[in-house]
Coordinates of C-alpha atoms and ligand atoms in Angstrom, one line a residue:
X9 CA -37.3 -2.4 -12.7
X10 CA -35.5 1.2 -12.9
X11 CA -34.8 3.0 -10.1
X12 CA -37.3 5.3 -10.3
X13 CA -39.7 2.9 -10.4
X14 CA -39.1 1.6 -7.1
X15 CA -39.0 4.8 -5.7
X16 CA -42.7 5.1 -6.6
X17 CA -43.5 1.7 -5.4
X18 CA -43.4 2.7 -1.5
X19 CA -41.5 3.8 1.5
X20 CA -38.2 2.1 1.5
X21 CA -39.3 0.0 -1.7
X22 CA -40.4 -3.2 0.7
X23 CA -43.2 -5.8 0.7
X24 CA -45.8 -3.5 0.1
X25 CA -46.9 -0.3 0.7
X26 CA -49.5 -1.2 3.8
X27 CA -46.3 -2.7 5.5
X28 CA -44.0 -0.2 5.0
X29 CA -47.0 2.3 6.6
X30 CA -47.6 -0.4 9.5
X31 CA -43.9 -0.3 10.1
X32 CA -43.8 3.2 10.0
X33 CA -46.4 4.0 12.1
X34 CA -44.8 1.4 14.9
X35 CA -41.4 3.7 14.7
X36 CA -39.6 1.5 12.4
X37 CA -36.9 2.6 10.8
X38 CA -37.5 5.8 9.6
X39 CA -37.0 7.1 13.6
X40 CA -34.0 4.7 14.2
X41 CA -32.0 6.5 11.2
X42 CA -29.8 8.6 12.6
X43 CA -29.1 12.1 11.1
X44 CA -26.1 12.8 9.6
X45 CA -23.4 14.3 12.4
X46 CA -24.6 11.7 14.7
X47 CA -21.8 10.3 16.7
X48 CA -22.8 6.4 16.2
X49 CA -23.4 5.0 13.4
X50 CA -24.9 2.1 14.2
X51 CA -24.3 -1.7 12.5
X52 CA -26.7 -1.9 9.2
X53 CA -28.6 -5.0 11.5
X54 CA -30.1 -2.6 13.8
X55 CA -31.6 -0.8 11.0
X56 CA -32.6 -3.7 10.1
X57 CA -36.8 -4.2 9.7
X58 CA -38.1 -7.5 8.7
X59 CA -39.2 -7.8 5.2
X60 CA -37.3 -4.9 4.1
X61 CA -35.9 -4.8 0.5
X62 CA -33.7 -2.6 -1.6
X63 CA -34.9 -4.4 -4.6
X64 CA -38.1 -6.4 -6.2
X65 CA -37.9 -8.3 -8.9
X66 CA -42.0 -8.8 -10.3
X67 CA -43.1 -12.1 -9.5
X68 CA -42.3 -14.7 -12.4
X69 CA -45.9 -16.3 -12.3
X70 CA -43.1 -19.4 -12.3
X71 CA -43.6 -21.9 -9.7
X72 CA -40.7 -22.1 -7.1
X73 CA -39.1 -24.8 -8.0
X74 CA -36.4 -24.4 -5.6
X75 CA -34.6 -27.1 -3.1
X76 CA -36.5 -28.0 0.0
X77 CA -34.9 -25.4 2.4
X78 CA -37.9 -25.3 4.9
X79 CA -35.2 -27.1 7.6
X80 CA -32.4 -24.3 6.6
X81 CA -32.3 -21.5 8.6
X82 CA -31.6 -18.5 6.2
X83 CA -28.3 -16.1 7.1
X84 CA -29.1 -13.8 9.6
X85 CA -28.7 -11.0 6.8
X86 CA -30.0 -7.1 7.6
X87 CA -33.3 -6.7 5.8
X88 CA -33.0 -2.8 4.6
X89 CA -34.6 -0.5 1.9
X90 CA -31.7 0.6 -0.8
X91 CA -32.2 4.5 0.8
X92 CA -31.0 2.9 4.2
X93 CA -28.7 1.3 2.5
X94 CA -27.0 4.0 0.9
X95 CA -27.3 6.2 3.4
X96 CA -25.4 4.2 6.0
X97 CA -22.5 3.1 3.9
X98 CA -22.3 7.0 2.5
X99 CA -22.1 8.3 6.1
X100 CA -19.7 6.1 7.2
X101 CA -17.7 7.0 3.7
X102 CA -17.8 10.3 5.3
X103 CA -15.8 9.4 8.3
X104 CA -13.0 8.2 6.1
X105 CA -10.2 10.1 5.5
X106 CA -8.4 9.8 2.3
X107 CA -5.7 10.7 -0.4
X108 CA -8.3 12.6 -2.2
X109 CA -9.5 14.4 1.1
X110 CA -6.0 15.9 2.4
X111 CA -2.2 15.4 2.8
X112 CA -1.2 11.8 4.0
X113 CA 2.3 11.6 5.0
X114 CA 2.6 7.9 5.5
X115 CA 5.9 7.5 5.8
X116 CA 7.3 4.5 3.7
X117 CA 3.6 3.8 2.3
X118 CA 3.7 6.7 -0.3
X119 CA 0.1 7.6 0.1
X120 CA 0.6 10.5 -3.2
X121 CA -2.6 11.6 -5.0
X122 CA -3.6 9.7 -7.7
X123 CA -4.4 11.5 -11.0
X124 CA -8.0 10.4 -12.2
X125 CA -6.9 10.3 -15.3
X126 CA -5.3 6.8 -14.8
X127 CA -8.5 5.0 -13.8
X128 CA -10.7 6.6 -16.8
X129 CA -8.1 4.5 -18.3
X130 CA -8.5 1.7 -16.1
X131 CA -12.0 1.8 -16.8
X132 CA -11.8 1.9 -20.7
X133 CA -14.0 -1.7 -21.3
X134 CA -12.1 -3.0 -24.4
X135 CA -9.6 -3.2 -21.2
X136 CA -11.7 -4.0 -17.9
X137 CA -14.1 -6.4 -20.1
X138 CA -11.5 -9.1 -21.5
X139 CA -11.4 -12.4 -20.1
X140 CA -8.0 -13.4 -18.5
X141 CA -8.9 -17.0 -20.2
X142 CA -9.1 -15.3 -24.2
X143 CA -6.4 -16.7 -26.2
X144 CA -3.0 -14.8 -27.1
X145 CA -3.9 -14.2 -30.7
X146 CA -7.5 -11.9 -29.4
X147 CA -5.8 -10.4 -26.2
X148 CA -2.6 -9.0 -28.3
X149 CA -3.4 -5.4 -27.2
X150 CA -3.4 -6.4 -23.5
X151 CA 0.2 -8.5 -24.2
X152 CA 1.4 -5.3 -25.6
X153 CA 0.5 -3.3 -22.5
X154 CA 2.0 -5.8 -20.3
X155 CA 5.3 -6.4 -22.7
X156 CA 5.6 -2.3 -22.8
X157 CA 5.4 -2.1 -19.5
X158 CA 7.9 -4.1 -18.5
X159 CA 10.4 -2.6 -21.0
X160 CA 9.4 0.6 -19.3
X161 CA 10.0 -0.9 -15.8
X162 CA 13.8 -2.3 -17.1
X163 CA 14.4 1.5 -18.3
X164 CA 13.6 2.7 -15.0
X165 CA 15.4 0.1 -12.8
X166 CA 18.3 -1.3 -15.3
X167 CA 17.0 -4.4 -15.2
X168 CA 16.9 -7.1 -17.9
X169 CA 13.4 -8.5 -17.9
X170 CA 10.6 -8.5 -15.0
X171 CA 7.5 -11.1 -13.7
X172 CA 4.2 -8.4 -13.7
X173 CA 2.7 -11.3 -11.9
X174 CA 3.4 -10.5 -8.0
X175 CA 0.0 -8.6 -6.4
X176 CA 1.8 -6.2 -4.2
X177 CA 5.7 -5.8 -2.8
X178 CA 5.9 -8.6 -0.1
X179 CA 4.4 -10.9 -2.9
X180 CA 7.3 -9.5 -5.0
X181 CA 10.1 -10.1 -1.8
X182 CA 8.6 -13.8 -1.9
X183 CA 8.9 -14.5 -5.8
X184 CA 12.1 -12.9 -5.7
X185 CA 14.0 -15.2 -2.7
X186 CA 11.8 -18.2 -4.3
X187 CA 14.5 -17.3 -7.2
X188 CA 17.2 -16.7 -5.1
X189 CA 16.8 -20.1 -3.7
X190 CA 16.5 -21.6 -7.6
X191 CA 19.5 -20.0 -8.8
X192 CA 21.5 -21.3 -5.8
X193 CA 20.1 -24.7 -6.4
X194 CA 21.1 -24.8 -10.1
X195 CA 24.7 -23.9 -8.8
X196 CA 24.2 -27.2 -6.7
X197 CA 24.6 -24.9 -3.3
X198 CA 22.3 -25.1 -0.4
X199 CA 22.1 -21.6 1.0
X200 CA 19.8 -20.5 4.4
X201 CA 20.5 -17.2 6.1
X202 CA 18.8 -13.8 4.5
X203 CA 20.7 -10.5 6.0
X204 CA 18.5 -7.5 6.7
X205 CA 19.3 -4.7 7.6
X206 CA 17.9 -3.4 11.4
X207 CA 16.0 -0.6 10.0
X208 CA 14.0 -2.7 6.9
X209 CA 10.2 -3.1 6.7
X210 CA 9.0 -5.6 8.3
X211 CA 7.7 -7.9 5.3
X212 CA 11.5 -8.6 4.4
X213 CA 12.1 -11.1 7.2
X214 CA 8.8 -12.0 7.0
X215 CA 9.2 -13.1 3.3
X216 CA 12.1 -14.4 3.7
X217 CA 10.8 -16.3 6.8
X218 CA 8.1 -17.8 4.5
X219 CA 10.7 -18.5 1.7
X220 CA 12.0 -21.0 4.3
X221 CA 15.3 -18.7 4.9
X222 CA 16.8 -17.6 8.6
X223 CA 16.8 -13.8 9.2
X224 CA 20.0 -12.4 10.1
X225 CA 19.8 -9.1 11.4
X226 CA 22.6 -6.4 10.5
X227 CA 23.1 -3.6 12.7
X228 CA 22.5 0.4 11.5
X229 CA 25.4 2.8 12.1
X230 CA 25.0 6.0 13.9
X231 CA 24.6 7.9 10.4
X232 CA 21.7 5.1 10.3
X233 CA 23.3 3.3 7.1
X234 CA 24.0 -0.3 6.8
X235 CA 26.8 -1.1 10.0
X236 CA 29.6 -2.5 7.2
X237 CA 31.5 -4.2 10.1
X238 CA 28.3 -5.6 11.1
X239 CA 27.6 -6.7 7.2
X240 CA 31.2 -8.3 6.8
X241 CA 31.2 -10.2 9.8
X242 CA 27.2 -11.7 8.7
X243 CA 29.1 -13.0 5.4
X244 CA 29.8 -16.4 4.8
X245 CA 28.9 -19.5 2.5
X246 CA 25.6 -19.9 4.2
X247 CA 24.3 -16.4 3.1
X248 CA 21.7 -16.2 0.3
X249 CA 20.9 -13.1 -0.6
X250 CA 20.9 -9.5 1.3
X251 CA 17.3 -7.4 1.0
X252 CA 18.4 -4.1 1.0
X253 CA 16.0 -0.6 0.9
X254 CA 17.8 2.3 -0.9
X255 CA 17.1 5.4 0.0
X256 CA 16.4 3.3 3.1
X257 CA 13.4 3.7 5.2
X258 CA 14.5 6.4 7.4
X259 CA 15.0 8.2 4.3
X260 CA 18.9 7.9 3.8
X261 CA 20.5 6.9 0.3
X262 CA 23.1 4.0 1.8
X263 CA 26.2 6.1 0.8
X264 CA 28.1 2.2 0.6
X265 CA 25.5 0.7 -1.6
X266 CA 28.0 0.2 -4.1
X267 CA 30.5 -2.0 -2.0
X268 CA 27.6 -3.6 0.1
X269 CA 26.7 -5.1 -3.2
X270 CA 30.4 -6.1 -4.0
X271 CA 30.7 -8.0 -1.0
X272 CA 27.6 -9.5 -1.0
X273 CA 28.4 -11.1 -4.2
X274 CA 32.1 -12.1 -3.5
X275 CA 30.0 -14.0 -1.0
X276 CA 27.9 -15.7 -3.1
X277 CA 25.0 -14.3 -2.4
X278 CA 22.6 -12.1 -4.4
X279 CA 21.4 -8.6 -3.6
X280 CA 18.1 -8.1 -3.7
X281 CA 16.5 -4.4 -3.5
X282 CA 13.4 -3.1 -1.9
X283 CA 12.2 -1.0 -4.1
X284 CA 9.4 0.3 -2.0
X285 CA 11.8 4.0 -2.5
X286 CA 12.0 4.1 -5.8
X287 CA 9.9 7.1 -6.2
X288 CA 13.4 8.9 -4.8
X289 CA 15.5 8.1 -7.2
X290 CA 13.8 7.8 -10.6
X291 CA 15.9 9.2 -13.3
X292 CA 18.4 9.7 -11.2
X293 CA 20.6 6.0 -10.4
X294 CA 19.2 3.1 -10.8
X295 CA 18.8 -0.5 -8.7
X296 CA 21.9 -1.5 -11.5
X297 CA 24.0 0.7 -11.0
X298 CA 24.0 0.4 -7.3
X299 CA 25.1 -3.6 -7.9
X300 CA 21.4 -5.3 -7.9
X301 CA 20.6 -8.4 -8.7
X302 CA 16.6 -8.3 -8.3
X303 CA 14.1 -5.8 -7.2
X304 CA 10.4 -5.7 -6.5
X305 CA 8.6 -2.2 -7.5
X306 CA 5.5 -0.8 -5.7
X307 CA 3.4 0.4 -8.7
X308 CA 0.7 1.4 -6.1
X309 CA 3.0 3.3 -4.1
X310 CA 5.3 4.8 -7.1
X311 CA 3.3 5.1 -10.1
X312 CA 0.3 6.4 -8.6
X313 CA -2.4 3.9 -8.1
X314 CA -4.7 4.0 -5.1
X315 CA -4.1 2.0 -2.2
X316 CA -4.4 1.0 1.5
X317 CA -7.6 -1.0 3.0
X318 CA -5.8 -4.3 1.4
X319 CA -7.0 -2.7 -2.0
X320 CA -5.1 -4.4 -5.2
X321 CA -1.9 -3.4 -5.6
X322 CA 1.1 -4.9 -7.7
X323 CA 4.8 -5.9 -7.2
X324 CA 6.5 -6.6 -10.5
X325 CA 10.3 -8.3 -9.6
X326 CA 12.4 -7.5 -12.4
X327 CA 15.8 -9.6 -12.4
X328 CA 19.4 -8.5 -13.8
X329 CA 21.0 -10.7 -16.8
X330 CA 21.4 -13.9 -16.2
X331 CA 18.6 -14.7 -13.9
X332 CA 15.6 -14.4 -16.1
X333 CA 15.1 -17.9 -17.1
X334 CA 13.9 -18.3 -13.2
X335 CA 11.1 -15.4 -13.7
X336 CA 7.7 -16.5 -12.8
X337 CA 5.5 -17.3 -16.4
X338 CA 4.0 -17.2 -18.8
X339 CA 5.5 -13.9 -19.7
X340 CA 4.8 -11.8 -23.1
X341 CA 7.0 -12.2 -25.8
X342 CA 7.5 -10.4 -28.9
X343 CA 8.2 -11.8 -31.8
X344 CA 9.7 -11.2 -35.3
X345 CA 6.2 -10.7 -37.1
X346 CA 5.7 -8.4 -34.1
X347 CA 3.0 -10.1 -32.6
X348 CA 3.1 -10.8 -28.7
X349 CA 2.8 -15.0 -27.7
X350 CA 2.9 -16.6 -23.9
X351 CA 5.9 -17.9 -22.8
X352 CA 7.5 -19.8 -19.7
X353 CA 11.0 -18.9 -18.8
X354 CA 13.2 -22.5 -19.0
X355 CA 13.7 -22.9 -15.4
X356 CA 10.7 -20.6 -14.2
X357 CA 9.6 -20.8 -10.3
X358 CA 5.9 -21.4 -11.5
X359 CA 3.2 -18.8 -11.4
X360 CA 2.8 -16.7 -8.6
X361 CA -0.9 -15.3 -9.6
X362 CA -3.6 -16.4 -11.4
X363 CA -3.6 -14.7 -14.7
X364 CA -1.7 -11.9 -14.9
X365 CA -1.8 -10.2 -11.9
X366 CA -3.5 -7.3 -11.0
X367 CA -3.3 -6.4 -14.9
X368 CA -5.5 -3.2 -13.7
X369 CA -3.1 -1.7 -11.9
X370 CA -0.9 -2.8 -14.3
X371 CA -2.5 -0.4 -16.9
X372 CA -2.5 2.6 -14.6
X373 CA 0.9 2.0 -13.8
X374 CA 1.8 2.0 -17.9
X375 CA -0.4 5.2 -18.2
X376 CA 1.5 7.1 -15.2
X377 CA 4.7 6.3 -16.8
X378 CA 4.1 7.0 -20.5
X379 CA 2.1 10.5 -19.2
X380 CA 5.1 11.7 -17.3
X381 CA 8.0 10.6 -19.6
X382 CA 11.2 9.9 -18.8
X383 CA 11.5 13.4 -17.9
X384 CA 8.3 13.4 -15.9
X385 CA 9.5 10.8 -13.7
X386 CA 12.6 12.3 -12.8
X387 CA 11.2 15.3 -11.7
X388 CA 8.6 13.2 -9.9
X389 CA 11.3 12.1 -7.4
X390 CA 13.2 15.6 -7.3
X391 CA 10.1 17.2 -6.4
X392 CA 9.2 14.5 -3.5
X393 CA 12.9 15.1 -2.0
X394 CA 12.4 18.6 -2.7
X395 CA 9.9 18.4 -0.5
X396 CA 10.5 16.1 1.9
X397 CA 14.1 18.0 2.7
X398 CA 11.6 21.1 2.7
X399 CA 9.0 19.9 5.5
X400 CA 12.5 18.4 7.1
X401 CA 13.9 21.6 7.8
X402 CA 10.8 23.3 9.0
X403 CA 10.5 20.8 11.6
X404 CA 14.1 20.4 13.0
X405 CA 14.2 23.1 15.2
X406 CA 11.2 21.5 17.2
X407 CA 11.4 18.2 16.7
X408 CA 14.3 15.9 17.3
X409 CA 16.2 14.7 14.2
X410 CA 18.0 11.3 15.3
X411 CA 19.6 11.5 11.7
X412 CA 21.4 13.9 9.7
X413 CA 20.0 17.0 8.5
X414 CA 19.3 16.2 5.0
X415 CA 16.8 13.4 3.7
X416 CA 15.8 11.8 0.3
X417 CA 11.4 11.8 -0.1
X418 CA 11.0 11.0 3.5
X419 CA 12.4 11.4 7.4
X420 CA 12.1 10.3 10.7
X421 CA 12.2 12.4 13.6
X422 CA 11.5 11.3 17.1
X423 CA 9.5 12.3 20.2
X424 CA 11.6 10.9 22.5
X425 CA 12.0 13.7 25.0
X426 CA 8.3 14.3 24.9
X427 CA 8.2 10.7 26.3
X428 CA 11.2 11.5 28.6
X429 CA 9.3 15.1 29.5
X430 CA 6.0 13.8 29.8
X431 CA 5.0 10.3 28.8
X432 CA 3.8 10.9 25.6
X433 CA 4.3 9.1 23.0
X434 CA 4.3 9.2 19.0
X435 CA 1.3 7.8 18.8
X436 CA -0.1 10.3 21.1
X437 CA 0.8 12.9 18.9
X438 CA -0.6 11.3 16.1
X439 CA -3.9 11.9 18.0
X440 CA -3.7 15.4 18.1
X441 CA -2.8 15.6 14.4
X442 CA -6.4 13.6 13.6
X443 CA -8.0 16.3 15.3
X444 CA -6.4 18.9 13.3
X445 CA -7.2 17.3 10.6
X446 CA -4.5 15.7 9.1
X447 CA -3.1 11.8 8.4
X448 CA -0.5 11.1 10.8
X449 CA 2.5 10.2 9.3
X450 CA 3.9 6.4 10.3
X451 CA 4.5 6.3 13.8
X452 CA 7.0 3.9 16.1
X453 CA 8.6 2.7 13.1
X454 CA 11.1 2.2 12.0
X455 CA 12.4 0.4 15.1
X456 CA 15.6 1.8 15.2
X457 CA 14.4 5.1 16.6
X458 CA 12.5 5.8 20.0
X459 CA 9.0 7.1 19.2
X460 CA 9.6 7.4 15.9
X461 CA 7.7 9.8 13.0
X462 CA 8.3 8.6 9.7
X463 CA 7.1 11.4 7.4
X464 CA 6.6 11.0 3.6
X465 CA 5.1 14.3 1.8
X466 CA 5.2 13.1 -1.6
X467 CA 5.4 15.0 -4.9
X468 CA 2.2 15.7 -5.1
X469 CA 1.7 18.4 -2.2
X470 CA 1.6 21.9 -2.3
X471 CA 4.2 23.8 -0.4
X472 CA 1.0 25.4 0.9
X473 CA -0.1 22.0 2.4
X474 CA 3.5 21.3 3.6
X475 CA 3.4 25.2 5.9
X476 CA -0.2 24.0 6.9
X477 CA 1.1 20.9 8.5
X478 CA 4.8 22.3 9.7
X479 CA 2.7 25.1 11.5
X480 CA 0.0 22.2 13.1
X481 CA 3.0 20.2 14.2
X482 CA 4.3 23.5 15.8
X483 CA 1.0 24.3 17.4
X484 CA 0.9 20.2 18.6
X485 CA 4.8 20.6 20.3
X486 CA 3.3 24.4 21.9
X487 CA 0.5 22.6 23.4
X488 CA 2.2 19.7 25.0
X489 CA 5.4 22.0 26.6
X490 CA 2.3 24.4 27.8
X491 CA 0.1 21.7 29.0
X492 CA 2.3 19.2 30.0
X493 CA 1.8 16.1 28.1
X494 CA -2.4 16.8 29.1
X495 CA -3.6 17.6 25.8
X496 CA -1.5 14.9 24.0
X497 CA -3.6 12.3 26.3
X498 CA -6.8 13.0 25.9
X499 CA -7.2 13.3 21.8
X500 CA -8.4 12.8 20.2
X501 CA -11.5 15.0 20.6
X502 CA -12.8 15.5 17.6
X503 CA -12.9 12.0 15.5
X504 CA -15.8 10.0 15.3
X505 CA -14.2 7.4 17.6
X506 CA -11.8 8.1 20.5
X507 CA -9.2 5.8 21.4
X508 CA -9.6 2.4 19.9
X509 CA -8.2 -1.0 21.7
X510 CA -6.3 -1.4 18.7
X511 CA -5.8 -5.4 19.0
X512 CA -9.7 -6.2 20.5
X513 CA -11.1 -6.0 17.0
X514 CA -8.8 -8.2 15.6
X515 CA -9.6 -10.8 18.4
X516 CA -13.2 -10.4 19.4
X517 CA -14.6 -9.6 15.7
X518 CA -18.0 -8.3 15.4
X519 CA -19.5 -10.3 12.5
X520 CA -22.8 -10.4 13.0
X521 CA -25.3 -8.2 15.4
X522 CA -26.7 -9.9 18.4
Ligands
PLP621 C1 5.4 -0.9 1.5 C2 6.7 -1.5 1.7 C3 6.8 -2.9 1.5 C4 5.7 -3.9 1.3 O1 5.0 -3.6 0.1 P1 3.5 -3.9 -0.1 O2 3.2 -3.5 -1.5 O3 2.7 -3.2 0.9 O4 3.3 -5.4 0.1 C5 8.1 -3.5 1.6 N1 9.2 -2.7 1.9 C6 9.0 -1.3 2.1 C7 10.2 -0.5 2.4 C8 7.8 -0.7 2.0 O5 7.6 0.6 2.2

C-alpha cells in the first residue's frame, strides 16, 4: 500500500473510517495533539487511541495460523496513526540542538560540522549493501578501502600498521593496553600500574581499569603539563604503559613529550597516546615523532563523522614497528598480484568487533581524508588553533585563564571567582548560554581546574560565529556582575525544559506510560 493510499483510506489510516469518526467525535486524538510551540510534548502513549495504526497491510484471505497467544498479554505498545507519529518525533527533533543547527564548542569532543558530502558516500549501496559475511575474493573493493585507509592513518600518525576494528576511542584505549599487556607477556614480565596524567579523560583509567591494570595518577605542573618529578618518581618495574593526551586536554602541547617518552621506555613501559587531539597537530608532528608506541584516533571526532547520542563512531589503534603482530585481526593484506586477502597477525589479541567495525564510518573517514589531502589536513588543524587561540584571546580579559595565554584547538578558562563572587557555577553559565542560543562548551572538566570551561571552536567556524559567541559570553559575565549571580540561577528561561535532576532519569527511567 503507498502512502498515498493510506492517506485516502481515513483519518489517521486506522481500523476503519466509522472508528476513526467515533473517535473523533469523542475528542480523540486529534484535540490531545498539541500544536507546535507547545511547551510539553507529551510521551507517544498518551496520544495513544486504541486501534490506531500507521499502517494496513490488506487482509491475506489466509487463515491465522499463528501460536495460541490468547493467554499472552501483548506489549503495552502506543497505538498511533503514522501522521501522529511523525509529528511527535519531528517536534521533538525540533528541540534538538545540533552540529548542523549552530556552533558547538564541546571542548575535547570535537563536535565540527560534518560535510554532507561524506555520507552521500556512506550511502553509495555497492557500499552500505554488502554483507560483512561475503567472501574476500567479492568484497575486494571494501578491503581496498579499509587497507587504504589504514596506510592513510600510518601517514598521518607515523605509525606502522593499525586495527580499523575498535567502535570508538575508549574501545581503542582498551585494545591498545590488551596489547600492552601481550607484549609484556611475550617478554615473560608481569606488569600492573597504568600512569595517567591528572588532567586525562576520564575513559583512560577507566580502560585501563577494565584492562585489569592499577591507575596511578601523575600530578599536572602549574604550566598544566605532565609534573616530570611527579612522572619519575611513578617509574618503576611495575609500570606498563603511560596513556598520554598531546595537545593535552586543557589544550597544551606537553612541551616534554619527547623525554616523557624516553623515560617511560628506559622503564619498560610503553607509551601510549590519546589521540582524541589529533585534529591539532595534523601535518604538523606526529604521535612518532613525539616517542609513541600506540595510539587510538577518533575518526568521529577528527575526520568529520557525526557523533554524540552514543551514535557509531570508530577508534582505529595503530601500533609502531614491532608491535604489529599483537593487532586485533583479521586485517587486509595486499598481496603481490595486488589483490587484498584476510589475515590474523601471529600473536593477535583476538577480534575486538564483529566484522569490521563500524566499516561506515570507516568510509567517511577515507573520503574526509583523500578530499582534503595531505595539504588539506594540515590546514584543517592550523585553522582549528587558529581559532581556538582566536576565541582565546577574545575571552581573556573577562574570563579567567588558569593557563597560559596561548592554546593549541582548544582552552579552558575558569569561573571560579563568579563562584567565589556569587555562587555560580560553570554550569550555571552554561544555562545562560542555552538561552542565547548556543552549545555550551564542556563544563567542570577537566578536573584540574575550578569550574572549569573547556572550549573547542573547531575548524569549521566562521570568525563570524566565533565574535557572536565571544560577545554572548561578554553579555553572560555583564549580566551576572550587574545582577549578582540572579540571572545565572534562574536559566535557563527559554529551553523547552528548565533545570533537569540530571541523575533521576538515569535511576527512575520512564519506559513505559502509566
Ligand atoms: C573523546 C575522548 C576520548 C574517548 O573517545 P570516545 O570515542 O568518545 O570513546 C578519550 N580521550 C579523550 C581526550 C577524548 O576527548
Amino acid at each position: 500500500m503507498t502512502g498515498q493510499q493510506e492517506q485516502a483510506s481515513g483519518f489517521g489510516h486506522g481500523n476503519n473510517l466509522t472508528d476513526n469518526l467515533a473517535n473523533l467525535a469523542a475528542g480523540g486524538n486529534a484535540s490531545s495533539t498539541p500544536l507546535m510551540g507547545d511547551d510539553e510534548e507529551p510521551l507517544i502513549f498518551s496520544l495513544s487511541s486504541p486501534g490506531r495504526r500507521a499502517f494496513q497491510l490488506p487482509s491475506t484471505g489466509v487463515p491465522d495460523i499463528s501460536p495460541d497467544t490468547k493467554d499472552i498479554e501483548p506489549p503495552a505498545l502506543p497505538e498511533v496513526s503514522e501522521r501522529d507519529l511523525v509529528s511527535h518525533y519531528t517536534r521533538l527533533a525540533h528541540r534538538q540542538y545540533s552540529v548542523d543547527l549552530g556552533f558547538y564548542p564541546l571542548g575535547s569532543c570535537t563536535m565540527k560540522y560534518n560535510p554532507k558530502a561524506f555520507d552521500e558516500i556512506a550511502a553509495i549501496s555497492s557500499l552500505k549493501d554488502v554483507h560483512p559475511l561475503v567472501s574476500a575474493q567479492l568484497s575486494q573493493g571494501w578491503m581496498e578501502i579499509l587497507w587504504t585507509l589504514e596506510r592513510a592513518l600510518c601517514a598521518i600518525t607515523g605509525m606502522s600498521a593499525f586495527t580499523l576494528q575498535p567502535p570508538a576511542g575508549a574501545a581503542g584505549e582498551l585494545t591498545g593496553l590488551l596489547m600492552t599487556g601481550a607484549y609484556h607477556r611475550s617478554l615473560g614480565e608481569h606488569r600492573t600500574v597504568v600512569l595517567v596524567p591528572e588532567s586525562a579523560h576520564g575513559t583512560n583509567p577507566a580502560s585501563a581499569t577494565l584492562a585489569g591494570y592499577q591507575t596511578k595518577t601523575i600530578a599536572t605542573g602549574s604550566d598544566g603539563c605532565v609534573d616530570m618529578a611527579s612522572l619519575e618518581s611513578a617509574l618503576s618495574e611495575d609500570v606498563a604503559a603511560i596513556m598520554l593526551t598531546n595537545p593535552n586536554t586543557i589544550g597544551i602541547f606537553e612541551k616534554d613529550v619527547v623525554e616523557i617518552c624516553r623515560l617511560v621506555h628506559e622503564a619498560g613501559a610503553l607509551a601510549y597516546y590519546d589521540g582524541a587531539n589529533l585534529n591539532a597537530i595534523m601535518g604538523i608532528t606526529t604521535p612518532a615523532k613525539m616517542g609513541f608506541d600506540i595510539v587510538h584516533l577518533n575518526t568521529h571526532k577528527t575526520f568529520a563523522t557525526p557523533h554524540g547520542g552514543g551514535g557509531p563512531g570508530a577508534g582505529p589503534v595503530g601500533v609502531r614497528a614491532g608491535l604489529d603482530q599483537y593487532l586485533p585481526g583479521p586485517r587486509p593484506a595486499l598481496q603481490e598480484d595486488g589483490t587484498y586477502r584476510w589475515k590474523m597477525p601471529e600473536c593477535s589479541i583476538g577480534r575486538v568487533h564483529s566484522y569490521n567495525g563500524n566499516a561506515m564510518v570507516l568510509a567517511r573517514a577515507l573520503a574526509y581524508i583523500l578530499s582534503n589531502g595531505a595539504d588539506g589536513l594540515k590546514r584543517v588543524s592550523q585553522i582549528a588553533v587558529l581559532n581556538a587561540n582566536w576565541l582565546l584571546k577574545s575571552l581573556s580579559d573577562i574570563y579567567e585563564v588558569p593557563y597560559g595565554n596561548r592554546c593549541m584547538h582548544e582552552f579552558v578558562l575558569s569561573v571560579s571567582t563568579f563562584k567565589r563572587r556569587y555562587g555560580i557555577r560553570a554550569q550555571d553559565l552554561a544555562k545562560m548560554l542555552l538561552d542565547r542560543g548556543f552549545h555550551p562548551p564542556t563544563v567542570s572538566f577537566p578536573l584540574v581546574v575550578d569550574e572549569a570551561l573547556m572550549i573547542e571552536p573547531t575548524e569549521t567556524e566562521s570568525v563570524q560565529t566565533l565574535q557572536a559567541f565571544a560577545s554572548v559570553m561578554k553579555e553572560i559575565a555583564s549580566e551576572i556582575e550587574a545582577t549578582e549571580g540572579a540571572s545565572a540561577k534562574a536559566a535557563p528561561e527559554r529551553t523547552p525544559v528548565g533545570r533537569v535532576d540530571e541523575t533521576r532519569a538515569a535511576r527512575h527511567p520512564i519506559v513505559v506510560a502509566d
